[in-house]
Amino acid sequence: MYTRVLMTILPLLLLPTATADAHAFLDRADPRVGSTVHAAPHTLTLWFTQDLEPAFSTVEVHDASGARVDGGKPTFGAGGRNVMQIALKPLSPGVYTVSWRVLSVDTHTTEGTFSFHVGE
Amino acid sequence: MFRGAAAPSFARQLVPGLLATLVATSDAAAQIPSSSFDFAQDLPIPQNLVYGASLQYSMPYLKSSVTDLGLPDFINHLVPLVEVQFSTPAENNAGNSFVTTGAIQPGVIWVGSYFQVGVEAVIPVNGQTGSTIGVLGQNHLDDMFPTTIGQPLLGKPTPVRTPFGG
């Protein structure tokens, strides 16, 4: 009886709970994700867990009204092929949303968003 | 912590983000054996309904999409979770109990770029499932042999990075 129950339960216990993928995920950012900075930053820097393909990787920064406040074209490679940077227009106090979409060198596309706040 | 008129609204944005980091999953399936009778043991082989659910909190998502709390790198890779799995005999169970068996499994997974490892306690929900607490270990590998057979057949090799840029 115990063996039969074990044979029933065992396959359930082996079900995968999540997967690890060798994709480019956001490792950290400057300004930090969800942070409040008191001085308006001039650039946004994103570090990823994998090297990026610049031709297929983008980032946009929008203010609370939806207007773009970034310089339009990101740069790559300052500090490594996994680093993407973009210039920012002069930021007034408020909440800013960062939207990124990148292609890693292993051909997987990932995307994400986060916010930071510029305080007075 | 927050200053300025816009700060309270930013704090209000963070709270839903903290809740969005909580993930719930569920699954259900009918377990239908290819044969309905075990002639060796002279027993019917029952059809079971198997179902389960999990509740997970993703620290990687918290750091990359909600708020970077500056926690130690090891903690930023963790996914604490609780899984429950049940099996209920549905058909062809003559002579046996129709009692549901299952387990509650609290644990934690460490997620890296190329592998993940997890450990969970397996707590039986009733005496029909078992009488002792077990331990379940998991290991998921990805991107194996990136410098040899894991390379593309065409094109130049790609550089290998350590997990999470470390």
Coordinates of C-alpha atoms in Angstrom, one line a residue:
Chain A
M1 CA 0.0 0.0 0.0
Y2 CA 2.7 2.4 1.0
T3 CA 4.7 1.7 -2.2
R4 CA 1.6 2.4 -4.3
V5 CA 1.0 5.7 -2.6
L6 CA 4.6 6.6 -3.0
M7 CA 4.5 5.7 -6.7
T8 CA 1.4 8.0 -7.0
I9 CA 3.0 10.9 -5.1
L10 CA 6.5 10.7 -6.5
P11 CA 5.8 11.9 -10.0
L12 CA 3.9 14.9 -8.5
L13 CA 6.9 15.8 -6.4
L14 CA 9.1 15.8 -9.5
L15 CA 7.0 18.4 -11.3
P16 CA 9.2 21.4 -12.1
T17 CA 8.3 24.5 -10.1
A18 CA 10.1 27.1 -12.3
T19 CA 12.7 27.2 -15.0
A20 CA 16.1 28.8 -15.2
D21 CA 16.8 30.5 -18.5
A22 CA 20.0 31.8 -19.9
H23 CA 18.3 35.1 -20.9
A24 CA 19.4 38.6 -20.4
F25 CA 17.7 39.8 -17.2
L26 CA 18.1 43.1 -15.6
D27 CA 20.8 42.8 -12.9
R28 CA 20.8 46.3 -11.6
A29 CA 20.2 49.9 -12.7
D30 CA 21.4 53.4 -12.0
P31 CA 19.2 55.1 -10.8
R32 CA 18.2 51.9 -8.8
V33 CA 14.9 50.2 -9.5
G34 CA 12.2 51.7 -7.4
S35 CA 14.5 54.3 -5.8
T36 CA 14.2 58.0 -5.0
V37 CA 17.0 60.2 -6.1
H38 CA 17.2 63.8 -5.0
A39 CA 19.4 65.0 -7.9
A40 CA 18.1 64.5 -11.4
P41 CA 20.3 62.0 -13.2
H42 CA 21.8 62.8 -16.6
T43 CA 22.0 59.2 -17.8
L44 CA 20.3 55.9 -17.1
T45 CA 22.6 52.8 -17.0
L46 CA 21.3 49.3 -17.1
W47 CA 23.4 46.2 -16.3
F48 CA 22.2 42.8 -17.7
T49 CA 23.0 39.3 -16.8
Q50 CA 24.1 38.5 -20.4
D51 CA 25.8 40.3 -23.2
L52 CA 23.5 42.2 -25.6
E53 CA 23.0 42.6 -29.3
P54 CA 22.9 46.4 -29.6
A55 CA 21.0 46.4 -32.9
F56 CA 18.0 44.7 -31.3
S57 CA 18.1 46.3 -27.8
T58 CA 16.3 49.4 -26.8
V59 CA 15.3 51.4 -23.7
E60 CA 12.8 54.3 -23.3
V61 CA 12.1 56.6 -20.3
H62 CA 8.8 58.3 -19.9
D63 CA 7.5 60.8 -17.4
A64 CA 4.1 60.6 -15.6
S65 CA 2.3 62.1 -18.6
G66 CA 3.8 59.6 -21.0
A67 CA 6.3 62.0 -22.7
R68 CA 9.7 60.6 -23.6
V69 CA 12.5 62.1 -21.6
D70 CA 15.4 60.1 -22.9
G71 CA 18.0 61.0 -25.6
G72 CA 16.5 58.5 -28.1
K73 CA 19.4 56.2 -28.8
P74 CA 21.1 54.0 -26.2
T75 CA 24.8 53.3 -26.2
F76 CA 26.5 50.0 -25.3
G77 CA 29.7 48.7 -24.0
A78 CA 30.7 51.2 -21.4
G79 CA 31.8 48.7 -18.8
G80 CA 31.0 45.6 -20.8
R81 CA 28.8 44.3 -23.6
N82 CA 26.1 43.7 -21.0
V83 CA 25.7 47.4 -20.2
M84 CA 23.2 49.7 -21.9
Q85 CA 23.2 53.5 -21.3
I86 CA 20.9 56.3 -22.4
A87 CA 21.1 60.0 -21.9
L88 CA 18.2 61.8 -20.1
K89 CA 16.8 65.2 -20.7
P90 CA 16.7 67.5 -17.6
L91 CA 14.3 65.8 -15.3
S92 CA 11.9 67.7 -13.0
P93 CA 10.6 66.1 -9.8
G94 CA 8.3 63.3 -10.4
V95 CA 8.0 59.6 -11.3
Y96 CA 9.7 58.1 -14.4
T97 CA 9.1 54.8 -16.0
V98 CA 11.8 52.8 -17.7
S99 CA 10.8 50.3 -20.4
W100 CA 13.6 48.1 -21.8
R101 CA 13.6 45.3 -24.4
V102 CA 16.9 43.5 -25.2
L103 CA 18.2 40.6 -27.3
S104 CA 20.9 38.6 -25.6
V105 CA 23.8 37.1 -27.6
D106 CA 22.1 33.7 -27.1
T107 CA 19.2 35.0 -29.2
H108 CA 16.6 35.3 -26.5
T109 CA 14.5 38.4 -26.2
T110 CA 13.5 39.8 -22.8
E111 CA 11.7 42.9 -21.6
G112 CA 10.7 44.7 -18.5
T113 CA 9.7 48.0 -16.8
F114 CA 10.5 49.7 -13.6
S115 CA 10.1 53.2 -12.1
F116 CA 12.3 55.6 -10.2
H117 CA 11.4 58.9 -8.5
V118 CA 13.2 62.2 -8.7
G119 CA 12.5 64.1 -5.5
E120 CA 12.7 67.8 -4.8
Chain B
M1 CA 12.2 58.7 3.0
F2 CA 10.1 60.4 0.4
R3 CA 10.0 64.2 -0.1
G4 CA 8.0 66.4 -2.4
A5 CA 4.4 66.3 -3.6
A6 CA 4.9 63.4 -6.0
A7 CA 6.4 61.1 -3.3
P8 CA 3.2 59.7 -1.8
S9 CA 1.9 58.6 -5.2
F10 CA 5.2 56.9 -5.9
A11 CA 4.8 55.0 -2.7
R12 CA 1.3 54.0 -3.7
Q13 CA 2.8 52.6 -6.9
L14 CA 5.3 50.5 -5.1
V15 CA 2.7 48.7 -2.9
P16 CA 0.9 47.0 -5.9
G17 CA 4.4 46.1 -7.2
L18 CA 5.2 44.3 -4.0
L19 CA 2.0 42.3 -4.3
A20 CA 2.6 41.7 -8.0
T21 CA 5.8 39.9 -7.0
L22 CA 3.6 37.2 -5.5
V23 CA 2.8 34.5 -8.0
A24 CA 0.1 31.8 -7.9
T25 CA 0.0 28.8 -10.1
S26 CA -2.2 25.8 -10.4
D27 CA -2.5 22.6 -12.4
A28 CA -5.0 19.7 -12.8
A29 CA -4.9 16.5 -14.8
A30 CA -6.5 13.2 -15.2
Q31 CA -4.1 10.3 -14.7
I32 CA -5.3 7.5 -17.0
P33 CA -3.2 4.3 -17.0
S34 CA -2.6 2.5 -20.3
S35 CA -3.9 -0.7 -18.7
S36 CA -6.9 -0.9 -16.4
F37 CA -5.8 -4.1 -14.6
D38 CA -2.6 -5.3 -13.0
F39 CA -2.7 -9.1 -13.7
A40 CA 0.5 -9.8 -11.8
Q41 CA -1.0 -8.4 -8.6
D42 CA -4.6 -9.2 -9.5
L43 CA -5.6 -5.6 -8.8
P44 CA -7.4 -2.9 -10.8
I45 CA -5.3 0.1 -11.7
P46 CA -7.3 3.2 -10.7
Q47 CA -7.7 6.4 -12.6
N48 CA -6.7 9.4 -10.6
L49 CA -7.4 13.1 -10.6
V50 CA -4.2 14.9 -9.8
Y51 CA -4.1 18.6 -9.0
G52 CA -2.0 21.1 -7.2
A53 CA -1.1 24.8 -6.7
S54 CA 1.8 26.9 -5.7
L55 CA 2.4 30.3 -4.1
Q56 CA 5.8 31.9 -4.9
Y57 CA 7.5 35.2 -4.1
S58 CA 10.1 36.1 -6.7
M59 CA 13.0 38.1 -5.2
P60 CA 14.6 38.4 -8.7
Y61 CA 11.4 40.1 -10.0
L62 CA 11.3 42.3 -6.9
K63 CA 14.8 43.6 -7.6
S64 CA 14.5 44.1 -11.3
S65 CA 11.0 45.4 -11.6
V66 CA 9.7 46.8 -8.3
T67 CA 12.4 48.0 -6.0
D68 CA 16.1 47.2 -5.5
L69 CA 16.4 47.0 -1.8
G70 CA 20.2 46.5 -1.9
L71 CA 19.9 43.1 -0.4
P72 CA 22.8 40.6 -0.6
D73 CA 23.1 39.0 -4.0
F74 CA 22.3 35.5 -2.7
I75 CA 18.9 36.7 -1.4
N76 CA 18.1 38.5 -4.7
H77 CA 18.1 35.1 -6.4
L78 CA 15.7 33.3 -4.1
V79 CA 12.1 32.3 -4.7
P80 CA 10.4 31.2 -1.5
L81 CA 7.4 29.1 -2.3
V82 CA 4.7 26.7 -1.0
E83 CA 3.4 23.9 -3.2
V84 CA 0.5 21.6 -2.6
Q85 CA -0.1 18.5 -4.6
F86 CA -3.1 16.1 -4.3
S87 CA -4.3 12.9 -5.9
T88 CA -7.8 11.6 -5.7
P89 CA -8.8 8.2 -7.0
A90 CA -11.7 8.7 -9.5
E91 CA -12.5 5.4 -11.3
N92 CA -11.6 1.7 -11.3
N93 CA -10.6 1.7 -7.7
A94 CA -12.5 -1.3 -6.5
G95 CA -11.6 -2.5 -3.1
N96 CA -9.4 0.5 -2.3
S97 CA -9.9 3.7 -0.4
F98 CA -11.0 6.7 -2.3
V99 CA -9.3 9.0 0.2
T100 CA -7.3 11.9 -1.3
T101 CA -3.6 11.8 -0.8
G102 CA -1.2 14.6 -1.1
A103 CA 1.5 16.8 0.3
I104 CA 2.2 20.4 1.4
Q105 CA 5.7 21.4 0.3
P106 CA 7.2 24.6 1.7
G107 CA 10.7 25.4 0.3
V108 CA 12.9 27.8 -1.5
I109 CA 14.6 27.9 -5.0
W110 CA 17.8 29.7 -5.9
V111 CA 17.6 30.9 -9.5
G112 CA 20.7 31.7 -11.5
S113 CA 21.2 32.4 -15.2
Y114 CA 22.4 28.9 -16.1
F115 CA 21.0 26.7 -13.3
Q116 CA 18.6 26.6 -10.4
V117 CA 18.6 24.5 -7.2
G118 CA 15.7 24.0 -4.8
V119 CA 14.8 22.3 -1.7
E120 CA 11.4 21.6 -0.2
A121 CA 10.0 19.8 2.8
V122 CA 7.3 17.2 1.9
I123 CA 4.6 17.1 4.5
P124 CA 2.0 14.5 4.0
V125 CA -1.6 15.8 4.4
N126 CA -2.9 12.6 6.0
G127 CA -2.0 9.2 7.2
Q128 CA -2.9 7.6 3.8
T129 CA -0.1 9.7 2.2
G130 CA 2.6 8.9 4.7
S131 CA 3.6 9.4 8.2
T132 CA 7.0 11.1 8.0
I133 CA 8.2 14.4 6.6
G134 CA 10.4 14.1 3.5
V135 CA 12.8 16.4 1.7
L136 CA 12.7 17.1 -2.1
G137 CA 15.8 18.5 -3.9
Q138 CA 15.7 19.9 -7.4
N139 CA 18.3 20.9 -9.9
H140 CA 17.6 22.5 -13.3
L141 CA 20.4 23.1 -15.7
D142 CA 20.3 25.3 -18.7
D143 CA 22.8 26.4 -21.4
M144 CA 25.0 23.3 -20.7
F145 CA 28.4 23.0 -22.4
P146 CA 28.3 26.6 -23.7
T147 CA 31.9 26.4 -25.0
T148 CA 31.7 23.0 -26.7
I149 CA 28.5 21.3 -28.0
G150 CA 26.4 24.2 -26.8
Q151 CA 27.8 26.5 -29.4
P152 CA 25.9 27.5 -32.6
L153 CA 27.0 25.4 -35.6
L154 CA 27.5 28.6 -37.7
G155 CA 28.9 31.9 -36.6
K156 CA 31.6 32.8 -34.1
P157 CA 31.4 31.6 -30.5
T158 CA 29.8 33.9 -27.9
P159 CA 31.5 34.9 -24.7
V160 CA 30.4 33.1 -21.5
R161 CA 29.3 35.2 -18.5
T162 CA 29.0 34.1 -15.0
P163 CA 25.5 33.9 -13.5
F164 CA 24.0 37.4 -12.9
G165 CA 27.2 39.1 -14.0
G166 CA 29.1 38.0 -10.9

